[in-house]
Short mmCIF file of C-alpha atoms in Angstrom, two decimals:
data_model
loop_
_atom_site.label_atom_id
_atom_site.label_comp_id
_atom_site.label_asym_id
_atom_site.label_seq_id
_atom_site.Cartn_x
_atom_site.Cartn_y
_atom_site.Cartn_z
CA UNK A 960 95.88 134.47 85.82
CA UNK A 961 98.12 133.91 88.65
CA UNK A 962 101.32 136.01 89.36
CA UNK A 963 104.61 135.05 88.03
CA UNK A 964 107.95 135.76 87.16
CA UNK A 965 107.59 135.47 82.86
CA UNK A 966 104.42 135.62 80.66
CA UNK A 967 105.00 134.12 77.69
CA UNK A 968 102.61 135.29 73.88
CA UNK A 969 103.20 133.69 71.21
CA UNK A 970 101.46 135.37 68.14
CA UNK A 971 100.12 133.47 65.27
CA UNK A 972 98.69 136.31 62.68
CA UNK A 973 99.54 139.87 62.07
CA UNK A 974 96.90 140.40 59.76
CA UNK A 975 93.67 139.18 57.79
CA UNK A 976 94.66 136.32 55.24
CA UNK A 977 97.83 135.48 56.79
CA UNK A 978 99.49 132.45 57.05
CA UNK A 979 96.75 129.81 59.05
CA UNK A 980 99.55 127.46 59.61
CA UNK A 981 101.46 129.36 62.35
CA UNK A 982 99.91 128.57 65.79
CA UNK A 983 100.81 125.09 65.69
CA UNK A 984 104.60 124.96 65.93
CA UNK A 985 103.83 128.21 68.46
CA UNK A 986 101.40 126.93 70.76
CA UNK A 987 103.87 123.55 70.63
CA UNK A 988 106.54 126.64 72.24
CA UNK A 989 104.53 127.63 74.78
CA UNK A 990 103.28 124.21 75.91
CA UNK A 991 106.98 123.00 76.01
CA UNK A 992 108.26 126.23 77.91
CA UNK A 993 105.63 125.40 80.25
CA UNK A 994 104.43 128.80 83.03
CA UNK A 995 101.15 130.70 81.97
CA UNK A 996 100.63 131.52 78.32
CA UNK A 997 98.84 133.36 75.87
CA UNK A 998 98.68 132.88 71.94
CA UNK A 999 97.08 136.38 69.92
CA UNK A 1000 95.96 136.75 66.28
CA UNK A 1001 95.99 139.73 65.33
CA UNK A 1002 93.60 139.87 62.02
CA UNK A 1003 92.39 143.60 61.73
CA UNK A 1004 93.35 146.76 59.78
CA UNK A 1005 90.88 149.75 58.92
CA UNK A 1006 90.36 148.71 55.46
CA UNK A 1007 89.64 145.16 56.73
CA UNK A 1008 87.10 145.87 59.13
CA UNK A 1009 85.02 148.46 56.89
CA UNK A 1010 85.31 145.26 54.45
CA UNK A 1011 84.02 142.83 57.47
CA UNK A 1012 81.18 145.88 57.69
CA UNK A 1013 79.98 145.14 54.34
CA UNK A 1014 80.49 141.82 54.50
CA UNK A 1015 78.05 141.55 57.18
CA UNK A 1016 75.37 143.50 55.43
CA UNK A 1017 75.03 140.83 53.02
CA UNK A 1018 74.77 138.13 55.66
CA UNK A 1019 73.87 139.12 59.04
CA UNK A 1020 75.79 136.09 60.37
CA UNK A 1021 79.14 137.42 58.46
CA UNK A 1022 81.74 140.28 59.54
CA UNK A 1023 84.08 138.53 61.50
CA UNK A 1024 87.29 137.10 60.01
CA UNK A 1025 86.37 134.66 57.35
CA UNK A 1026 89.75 132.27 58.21
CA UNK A 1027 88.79 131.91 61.68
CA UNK A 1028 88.26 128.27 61.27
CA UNK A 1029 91.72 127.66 59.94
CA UNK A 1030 92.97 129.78 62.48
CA UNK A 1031 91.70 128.07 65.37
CA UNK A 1032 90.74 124.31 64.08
CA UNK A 1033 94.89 122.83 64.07
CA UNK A 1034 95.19 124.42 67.91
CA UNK A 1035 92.02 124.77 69.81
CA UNK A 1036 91.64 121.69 71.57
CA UNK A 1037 95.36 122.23 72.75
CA UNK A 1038 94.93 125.51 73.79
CA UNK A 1039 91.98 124.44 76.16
CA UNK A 1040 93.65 121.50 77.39
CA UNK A 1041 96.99 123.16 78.44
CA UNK A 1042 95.66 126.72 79.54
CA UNK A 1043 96.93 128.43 76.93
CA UNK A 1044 94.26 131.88 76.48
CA UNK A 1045 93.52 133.05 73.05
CA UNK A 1046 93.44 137.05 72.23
CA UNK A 1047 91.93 138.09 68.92
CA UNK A 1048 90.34 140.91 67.17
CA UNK A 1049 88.98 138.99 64.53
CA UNK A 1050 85.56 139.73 65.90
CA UNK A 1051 85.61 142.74 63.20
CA UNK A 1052 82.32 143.79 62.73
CA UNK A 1053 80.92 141.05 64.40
CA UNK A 1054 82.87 139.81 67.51
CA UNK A 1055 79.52 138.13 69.05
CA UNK A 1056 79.26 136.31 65.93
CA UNK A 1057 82.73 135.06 65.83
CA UNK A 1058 82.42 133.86 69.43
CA UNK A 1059 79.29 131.38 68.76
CA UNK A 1060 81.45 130.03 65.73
CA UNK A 1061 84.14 129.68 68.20
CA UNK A 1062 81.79 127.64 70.12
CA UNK A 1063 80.39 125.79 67.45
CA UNK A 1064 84.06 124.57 66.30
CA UNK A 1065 84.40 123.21 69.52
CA UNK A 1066 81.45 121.34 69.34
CA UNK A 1067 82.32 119.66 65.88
CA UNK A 1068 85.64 118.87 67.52
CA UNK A 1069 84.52 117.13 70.63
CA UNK A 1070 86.32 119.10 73.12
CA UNK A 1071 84.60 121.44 75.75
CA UNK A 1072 83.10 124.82 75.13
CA UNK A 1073 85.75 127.16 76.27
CA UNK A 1074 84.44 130.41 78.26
CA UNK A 1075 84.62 133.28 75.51
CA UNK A 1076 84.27 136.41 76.93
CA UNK A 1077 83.42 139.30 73.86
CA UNK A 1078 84.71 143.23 73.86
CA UNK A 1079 82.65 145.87 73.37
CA UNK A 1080 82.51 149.51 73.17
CA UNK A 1081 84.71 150.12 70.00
CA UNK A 1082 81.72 150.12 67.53
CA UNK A 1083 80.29 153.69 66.81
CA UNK A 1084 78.67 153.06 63.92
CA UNK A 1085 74.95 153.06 65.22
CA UNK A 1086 72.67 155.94 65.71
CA UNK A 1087 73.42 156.68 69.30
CA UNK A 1088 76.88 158.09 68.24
CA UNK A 1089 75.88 160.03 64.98
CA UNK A 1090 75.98 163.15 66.92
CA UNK A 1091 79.37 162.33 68.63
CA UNK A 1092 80.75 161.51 65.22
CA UNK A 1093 79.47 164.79 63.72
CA UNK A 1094 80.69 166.76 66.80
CA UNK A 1095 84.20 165.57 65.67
CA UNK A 1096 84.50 165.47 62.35
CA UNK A 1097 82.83 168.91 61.71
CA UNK A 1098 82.59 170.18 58.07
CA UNK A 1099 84.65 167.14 57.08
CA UNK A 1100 81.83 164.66 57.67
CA UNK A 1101 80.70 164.17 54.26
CA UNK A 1102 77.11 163.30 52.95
CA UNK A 1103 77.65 160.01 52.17
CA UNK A 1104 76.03 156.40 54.05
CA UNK A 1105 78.06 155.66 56.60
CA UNK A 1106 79.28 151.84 56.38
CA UNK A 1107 81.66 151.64 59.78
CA UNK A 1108 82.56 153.58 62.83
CA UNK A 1109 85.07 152.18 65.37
CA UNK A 1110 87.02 153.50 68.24
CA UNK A 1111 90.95 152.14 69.12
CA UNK A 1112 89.71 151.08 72.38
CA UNK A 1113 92.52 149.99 74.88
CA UNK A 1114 93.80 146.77 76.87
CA UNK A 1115 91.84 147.17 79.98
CA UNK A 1116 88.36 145.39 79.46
CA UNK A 1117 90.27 142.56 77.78
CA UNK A 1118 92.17 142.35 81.44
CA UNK A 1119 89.16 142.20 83.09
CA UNK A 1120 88.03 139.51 80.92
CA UNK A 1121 90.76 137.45 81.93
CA UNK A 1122 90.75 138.19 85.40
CA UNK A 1123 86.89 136.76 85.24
CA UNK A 1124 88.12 133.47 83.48
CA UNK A 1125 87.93 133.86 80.03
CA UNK A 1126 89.88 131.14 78.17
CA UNK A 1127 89.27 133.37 74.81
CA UNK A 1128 88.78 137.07 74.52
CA UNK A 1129 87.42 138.10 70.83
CA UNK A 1130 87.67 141.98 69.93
CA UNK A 1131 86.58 143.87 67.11
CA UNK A 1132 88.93 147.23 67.15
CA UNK A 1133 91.13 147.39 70.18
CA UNK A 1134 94.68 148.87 69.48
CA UNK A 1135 97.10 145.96 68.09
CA UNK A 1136 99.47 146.27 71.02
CA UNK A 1137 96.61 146.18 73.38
CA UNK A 1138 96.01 142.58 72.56
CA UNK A 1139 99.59 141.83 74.02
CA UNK A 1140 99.32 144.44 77.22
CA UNK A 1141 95.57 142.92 78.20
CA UNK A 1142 96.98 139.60 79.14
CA UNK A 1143 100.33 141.44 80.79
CA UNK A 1144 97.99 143.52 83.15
CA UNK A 1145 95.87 140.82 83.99
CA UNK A 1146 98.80 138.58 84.57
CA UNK A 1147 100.85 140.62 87.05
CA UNK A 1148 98.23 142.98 88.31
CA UNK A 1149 99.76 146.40 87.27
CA UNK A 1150 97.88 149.63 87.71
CA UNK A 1151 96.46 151.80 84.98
CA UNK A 1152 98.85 154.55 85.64
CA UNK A 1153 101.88 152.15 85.80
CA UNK A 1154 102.96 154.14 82.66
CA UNK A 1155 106.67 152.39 82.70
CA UNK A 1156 105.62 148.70 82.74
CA UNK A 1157 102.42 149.96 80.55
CA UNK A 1158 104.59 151.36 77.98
CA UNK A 1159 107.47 148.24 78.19
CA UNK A 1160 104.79 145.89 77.54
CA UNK A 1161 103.23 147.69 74.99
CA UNK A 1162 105.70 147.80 72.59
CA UNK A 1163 106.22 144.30 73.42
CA UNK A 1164 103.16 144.05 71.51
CA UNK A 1165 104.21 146.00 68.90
CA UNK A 1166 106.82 143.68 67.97
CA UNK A 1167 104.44 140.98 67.88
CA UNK A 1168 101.76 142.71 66.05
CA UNK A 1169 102.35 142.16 63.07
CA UNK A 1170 103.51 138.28 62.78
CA UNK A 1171 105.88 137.47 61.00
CA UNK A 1172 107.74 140.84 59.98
CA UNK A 1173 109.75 140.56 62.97
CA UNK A 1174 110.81 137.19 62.37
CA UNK A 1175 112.19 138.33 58.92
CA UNK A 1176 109.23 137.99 56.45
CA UNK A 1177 109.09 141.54 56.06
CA UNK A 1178 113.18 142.20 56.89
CA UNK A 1179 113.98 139.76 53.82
CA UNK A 1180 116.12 141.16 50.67
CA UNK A 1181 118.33 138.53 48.97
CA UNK A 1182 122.14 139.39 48.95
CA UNK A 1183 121.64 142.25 51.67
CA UNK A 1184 119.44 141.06 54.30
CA UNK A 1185 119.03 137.27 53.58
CA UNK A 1186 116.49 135.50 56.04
CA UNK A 1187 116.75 131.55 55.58
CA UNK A 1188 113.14 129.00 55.56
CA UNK A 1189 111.29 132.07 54.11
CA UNK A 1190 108.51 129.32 52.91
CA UNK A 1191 108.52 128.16 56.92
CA UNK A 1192 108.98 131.10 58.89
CA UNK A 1193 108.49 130.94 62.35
CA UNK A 1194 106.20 133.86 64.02
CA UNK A 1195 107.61 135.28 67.28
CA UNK A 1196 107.19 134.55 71.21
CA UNK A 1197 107.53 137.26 73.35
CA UNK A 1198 108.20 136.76 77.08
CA UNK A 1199 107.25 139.37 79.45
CA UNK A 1200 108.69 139.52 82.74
CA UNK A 1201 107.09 141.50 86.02
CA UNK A 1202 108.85 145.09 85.13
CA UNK A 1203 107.11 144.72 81.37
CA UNK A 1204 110.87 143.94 80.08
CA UNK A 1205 110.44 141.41 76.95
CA UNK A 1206 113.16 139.06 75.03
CA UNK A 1207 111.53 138.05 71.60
CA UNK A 1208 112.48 134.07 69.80
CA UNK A 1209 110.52 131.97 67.55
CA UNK A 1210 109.98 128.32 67.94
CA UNK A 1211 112.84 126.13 67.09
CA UNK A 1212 112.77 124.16 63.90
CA UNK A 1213 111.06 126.77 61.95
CA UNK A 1214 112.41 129.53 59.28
CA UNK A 1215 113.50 132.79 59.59
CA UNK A 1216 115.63 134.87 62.14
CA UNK A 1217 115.30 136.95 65.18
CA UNK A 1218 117.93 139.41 65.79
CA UNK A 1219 119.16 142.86 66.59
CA UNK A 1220 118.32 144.05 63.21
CA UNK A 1221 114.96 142.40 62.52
CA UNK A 1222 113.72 143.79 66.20
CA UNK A 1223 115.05 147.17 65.59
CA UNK A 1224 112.62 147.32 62.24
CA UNK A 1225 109.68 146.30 63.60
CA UNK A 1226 110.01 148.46 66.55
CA UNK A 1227 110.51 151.66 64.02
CA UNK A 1228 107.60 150.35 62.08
CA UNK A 1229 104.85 152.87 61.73
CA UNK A 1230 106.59 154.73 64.63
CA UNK A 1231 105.77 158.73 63.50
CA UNK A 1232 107.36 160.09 66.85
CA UNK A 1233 109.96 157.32 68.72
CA UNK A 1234 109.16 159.74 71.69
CA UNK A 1235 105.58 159.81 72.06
CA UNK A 1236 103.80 156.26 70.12
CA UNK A 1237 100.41 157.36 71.45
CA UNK A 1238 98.42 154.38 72.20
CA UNK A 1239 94.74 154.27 73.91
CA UNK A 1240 96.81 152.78 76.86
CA UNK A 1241 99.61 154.98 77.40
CA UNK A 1242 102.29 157.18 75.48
CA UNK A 1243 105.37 155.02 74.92
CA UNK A 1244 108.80 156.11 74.14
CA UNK A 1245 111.74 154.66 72.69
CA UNK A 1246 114.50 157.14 72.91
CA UNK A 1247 116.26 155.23 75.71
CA UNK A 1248 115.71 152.14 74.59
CA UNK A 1249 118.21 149.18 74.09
CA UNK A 1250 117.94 145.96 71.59
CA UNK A 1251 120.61 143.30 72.31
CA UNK A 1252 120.73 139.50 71.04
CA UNK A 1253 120.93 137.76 75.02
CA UNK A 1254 121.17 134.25 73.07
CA UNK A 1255 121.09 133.16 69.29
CA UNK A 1256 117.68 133.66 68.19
CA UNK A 1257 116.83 135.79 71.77
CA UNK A 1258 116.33 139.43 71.77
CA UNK A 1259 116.17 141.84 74.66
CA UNK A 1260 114.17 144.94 74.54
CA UNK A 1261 114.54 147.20 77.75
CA UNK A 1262 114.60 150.83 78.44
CA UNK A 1263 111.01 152.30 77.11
CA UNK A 1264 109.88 154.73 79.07
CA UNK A 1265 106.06 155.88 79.51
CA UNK A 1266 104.02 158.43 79.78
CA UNK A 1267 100.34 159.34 80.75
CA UNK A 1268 97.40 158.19 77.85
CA UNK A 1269 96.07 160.42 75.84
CA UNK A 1270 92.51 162.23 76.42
CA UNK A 1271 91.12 160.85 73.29
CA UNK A 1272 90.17 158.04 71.57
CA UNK A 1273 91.45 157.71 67.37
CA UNK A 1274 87.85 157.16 65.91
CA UNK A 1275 88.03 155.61 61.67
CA UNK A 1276 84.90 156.37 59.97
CA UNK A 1277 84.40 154.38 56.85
CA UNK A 1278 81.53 155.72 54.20
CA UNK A 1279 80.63 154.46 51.00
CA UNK A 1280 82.12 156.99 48.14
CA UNK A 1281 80.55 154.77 44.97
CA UNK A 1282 82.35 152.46 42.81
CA UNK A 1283 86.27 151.31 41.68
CA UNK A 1284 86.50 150.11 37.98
CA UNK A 1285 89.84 149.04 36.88
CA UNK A 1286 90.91 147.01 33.86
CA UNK A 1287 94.51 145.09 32.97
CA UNK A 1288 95.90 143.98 29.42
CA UNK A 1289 99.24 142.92 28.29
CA UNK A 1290 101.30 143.92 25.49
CA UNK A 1291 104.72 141.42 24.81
CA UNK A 1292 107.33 141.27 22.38
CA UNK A 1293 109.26 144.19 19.83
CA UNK A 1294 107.71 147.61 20.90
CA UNK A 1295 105.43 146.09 23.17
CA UNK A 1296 105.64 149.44 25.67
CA UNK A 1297 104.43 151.69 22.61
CA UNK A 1298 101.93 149.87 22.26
CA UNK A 1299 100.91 149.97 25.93
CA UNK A 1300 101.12 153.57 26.20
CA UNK A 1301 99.33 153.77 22.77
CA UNK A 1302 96.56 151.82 24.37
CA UNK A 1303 96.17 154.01 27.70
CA UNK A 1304 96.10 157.35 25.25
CA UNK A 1305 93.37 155.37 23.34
CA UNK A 1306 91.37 154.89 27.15
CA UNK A 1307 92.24 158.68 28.21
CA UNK A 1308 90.53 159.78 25.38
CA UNK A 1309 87.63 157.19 25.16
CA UNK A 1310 86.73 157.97 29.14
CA UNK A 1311 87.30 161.76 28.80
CA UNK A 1312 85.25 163.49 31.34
CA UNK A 1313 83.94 160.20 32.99
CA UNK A 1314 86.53 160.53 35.66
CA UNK A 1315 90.33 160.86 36.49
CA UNK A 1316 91.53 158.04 35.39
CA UNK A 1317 95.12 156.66 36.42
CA UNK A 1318 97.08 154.41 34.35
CA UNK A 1319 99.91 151.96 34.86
CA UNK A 1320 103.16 150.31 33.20
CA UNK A 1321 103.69 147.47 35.57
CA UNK A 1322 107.17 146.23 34.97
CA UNK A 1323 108.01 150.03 33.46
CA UNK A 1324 106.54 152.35 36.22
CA UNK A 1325 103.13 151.51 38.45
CA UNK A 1326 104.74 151.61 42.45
CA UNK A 1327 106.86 155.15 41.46
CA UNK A 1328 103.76 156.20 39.18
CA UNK A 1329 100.89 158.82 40.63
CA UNK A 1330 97.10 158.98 40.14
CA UNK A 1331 97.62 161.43 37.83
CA UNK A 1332 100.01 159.18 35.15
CA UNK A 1333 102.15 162.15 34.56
CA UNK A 1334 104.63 159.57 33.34
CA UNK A 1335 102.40 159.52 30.45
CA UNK A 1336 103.37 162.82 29.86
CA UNK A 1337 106.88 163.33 31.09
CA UNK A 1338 108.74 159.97 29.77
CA UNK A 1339 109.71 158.86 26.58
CA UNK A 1340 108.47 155.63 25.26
CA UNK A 1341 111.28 152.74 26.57
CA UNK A 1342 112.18 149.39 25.35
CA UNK A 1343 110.28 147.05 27.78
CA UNK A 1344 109.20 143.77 25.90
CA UNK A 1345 106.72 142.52 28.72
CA UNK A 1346 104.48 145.22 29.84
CA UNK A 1347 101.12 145.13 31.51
CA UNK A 1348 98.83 147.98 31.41
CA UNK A 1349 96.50 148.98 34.27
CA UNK A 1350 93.66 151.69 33.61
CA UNK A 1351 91.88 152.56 37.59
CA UNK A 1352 88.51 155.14 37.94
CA UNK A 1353 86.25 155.52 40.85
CA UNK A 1354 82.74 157.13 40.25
CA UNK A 1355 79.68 157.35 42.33
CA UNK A 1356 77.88 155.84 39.67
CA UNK A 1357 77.85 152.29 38.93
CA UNK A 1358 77.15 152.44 35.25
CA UNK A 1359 79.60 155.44 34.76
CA UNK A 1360 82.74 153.37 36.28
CA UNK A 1361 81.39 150.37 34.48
CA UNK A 1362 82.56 152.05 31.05
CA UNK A 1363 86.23 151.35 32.22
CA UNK A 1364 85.59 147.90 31.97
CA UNK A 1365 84.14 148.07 28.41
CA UNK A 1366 86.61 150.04 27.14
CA UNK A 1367 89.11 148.13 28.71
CA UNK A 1368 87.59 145.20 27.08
CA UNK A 1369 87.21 146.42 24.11
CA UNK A 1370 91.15 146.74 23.44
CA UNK A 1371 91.06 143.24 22.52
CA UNK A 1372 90.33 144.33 18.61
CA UNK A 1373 89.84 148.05 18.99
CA UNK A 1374 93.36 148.10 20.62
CA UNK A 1375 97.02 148.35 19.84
CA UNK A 1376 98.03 144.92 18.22
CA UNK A 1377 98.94 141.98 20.23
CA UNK A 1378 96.91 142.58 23.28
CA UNK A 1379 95.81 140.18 25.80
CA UNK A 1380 94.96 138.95 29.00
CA UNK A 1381 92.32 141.41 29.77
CA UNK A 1382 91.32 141.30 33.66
CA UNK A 1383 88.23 143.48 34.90
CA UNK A 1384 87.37 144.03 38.27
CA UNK A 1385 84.00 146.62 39.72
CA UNK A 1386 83.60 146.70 43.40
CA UNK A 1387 82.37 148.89 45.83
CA UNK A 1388 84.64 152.24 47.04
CA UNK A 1389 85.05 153.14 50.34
CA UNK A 1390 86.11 156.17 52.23
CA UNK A 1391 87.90 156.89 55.14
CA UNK A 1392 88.27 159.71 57.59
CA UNK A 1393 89.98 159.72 60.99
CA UNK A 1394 88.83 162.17 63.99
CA UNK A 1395 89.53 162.15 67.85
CA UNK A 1396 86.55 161.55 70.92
CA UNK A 1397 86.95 162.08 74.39
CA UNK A 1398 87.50 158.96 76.32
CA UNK A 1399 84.95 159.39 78.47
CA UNK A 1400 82.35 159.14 75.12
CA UNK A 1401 83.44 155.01 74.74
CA UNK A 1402 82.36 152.82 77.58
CA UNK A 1403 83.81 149.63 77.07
CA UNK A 1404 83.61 146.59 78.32
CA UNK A 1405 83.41 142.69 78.28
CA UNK A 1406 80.29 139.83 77.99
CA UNK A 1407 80.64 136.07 78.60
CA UNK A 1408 78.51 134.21 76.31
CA UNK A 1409 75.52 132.13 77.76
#
């Protein structure tokens, strides 16, 4: 990329199974605006890529994200035809596979191959790194098969990608601001110990991380903090200038709303310390600063400081912990939540000593409930006419969880009266434990593919 006064990224996902209808009216943006671009998808959370893990041992050729085609397909050929780079993580567990599809699509749509450049070095799961995983874990690392290990690697081989002449960079785990600060160092050339500009730019990609949460998806509560087009929202465009300063819009025409208040959630979201957001890239903090609407619809963030990266890298180890049974059934009209709480007694006591089991009113208590159902216990029965009971075990053995669904089943006529709409569900249970590695342990880098 050559240097210049304002990057513009435009993101089009902020998470597996989001919208796949986003990058058009934002790679139409960045096309109009005109000046070196860059759209992002950002597809990846831990449970997703343990998911993408399993996914591939079924099929070898799987583990990347399954809606890559209707991710790319509406904006590809535009992409390559303007200059517009593609960032993405939705390599998962298979990044190499993802770029070949990548490269397939193109071929069914009779444009060029682009150059797709694939990051590597997050991936700890093989045998090389058992011993580094052990080393950090310690007497936490449990006995279990181990289905995923991956390093938050950083922004820097994803620059370097670029800078070779990658027209689309695919990433299994990199840090989701990293996919925003990759382009921005490649772009204007700043130095790995430019903490400032580092930090500025990456919380520029934390406000585009996630999509459409800053654009008021996730802001929206009717009467209090209305948000208008919710069923067309518009995902947001950040422009970067030299000094890593960024305003935020959305492309016109489409739902939603940028402004002070939707910026200053998304740039508290999942922020434990405003001071010190550790990153693989560099320790950002927000103390100092400022969010103020420039224009309608235009939002200025300025004033992050940074500081220097941390020694380690955040490893998430994913291990296979058995199997999750759970079971639904309905109970409607006069006394219907008796009846419901009559029916979970009736499992409690049928799956005694098979496992904890948790059980849920939804529409009575389920989001304020605990694993333990004390509101079993500790609450009268209420007047709800419409109530939906949910009965949850995990088990490391498949025919021990599987009773949940029998039983569950089973309420149809050994039940309360009026029951129905029995759902069942068994799939496998995963665990997850986090642990630090030295830097210095994960080599990254990038490939071009032949």
């Amino acid at each position: 990329m050559k240097n210049g006064d304002i990057l513009r990224i435009g993101c089009a996902a902020g998470f597996s199974g989001d919208r796949t209808d986003a990058a058009v009216p934002v790679v139409r943006s960045l096309i109009e605006s005109g000046g070196p671009s860059v759209l992002i998808f950002e597809t990846l959370a831990e449970r997703t890529l343990a998911l993408a893990q399993l996914a591939r041992r079924a099929d070898p050729q799987a583990g990347y994200e399954p809606l890559l085609d209707e991710l790319l397909r509406p904006v590809l050929a535009q992409c390559l035809e303007h200059g517009v780079r593609i960032v993405s993580n939705f390599g998962a567990a298979h990044p190499e596979g993802a770029a070949r599809r990548i490269q397939r699509l193109a071929d069914e749509l009779g444009i060029r191959r682009p150059r797709v450049a694939v990051v590597h070095g997050d991936d700890l799961s093989g045998p090389a790194h058992r011993e580094l995983l052990a080393h950090a874990l310690g007497n936490a690392l449990p006995g279990e098969p181990l289905v995923s290990a991956n390093a938050y690697i950083g922004a820097e081989p994803i620059a370097q990608a670029l800078r070779a002449g990658a027209d689309i960079v695919v990433c299994g785990r990199v840090a989701d601001p990293s996919l925003v600060l990759g382009p921005a160092l490649a772009h204007f050339g700043w130095a790995l110990d430019d903490w400032g500009r580092l930090a500025r730019a990456t919380m520029a990609g934390h406000l585009l991380e996630c999509g459409a949460q800053v654009t008021g998806g996730y802001f929206a509560d009717p009467g209090y903090k209305d948000v208008p087009g919710m069923a067309r929202l518009g995902y947001p465009i950040a422009e970067i200038d030299a000094d890593g300063h960024c305003t935020l819009s959305k492309p016109e025409g489409t739902g939603g709303r940028i402004d002070e208040r939707t910026v200053k959630e998304q740039l508290l979201y999942e922020l434990h310390d405003p001071a010190a957001y550790l990153t693989p890239d560099v320790v950002a903090d927000i103390t100092a600063a400022t969010v103020r609407e420039v224009a309608p619809g235009h939002v200025r963030l300025e004033g992050v400081r940074g500081h220097a990266r941390p020694p380690s890298l955040k490893v998430n180890a994913c291990f296979e912990t058995g199997w999750f049974a759970e079971g639904e059934i309905s109970y409607a009209g006069p006394r219907a939540e008796a009846r419901a709480r009559l029916a979970g007694e009736t499992l409690r006591e049928r799956l005694a000593g098979v496992a904890p089991l948790r059980l849920d009113l939804i529409g009575v208590t389920s989001v304020f409930g605990d694993d333990a159902s004390r509101w079993m216990e500790a609450s009268a029965s209420g007047d709800a006419r419409d109530v939906r009971l949910r009965a949850a075990l995990q088990h490391r053995d498949h025919a021990s969880a599987q009773r949940l669904v029998r039983e569950v089943t089973a309420l149809y006529c050994c039940g309360p009266a009026g029951g129905g709409g029995v759902r069942t569900a068994m799939r496998p249970r995963l665990g997850m434990l986090s642990c630090l590695v030295p830097r210095e342990a994960v080599p990254t880098g990038h490939r071009f593919l032949d």
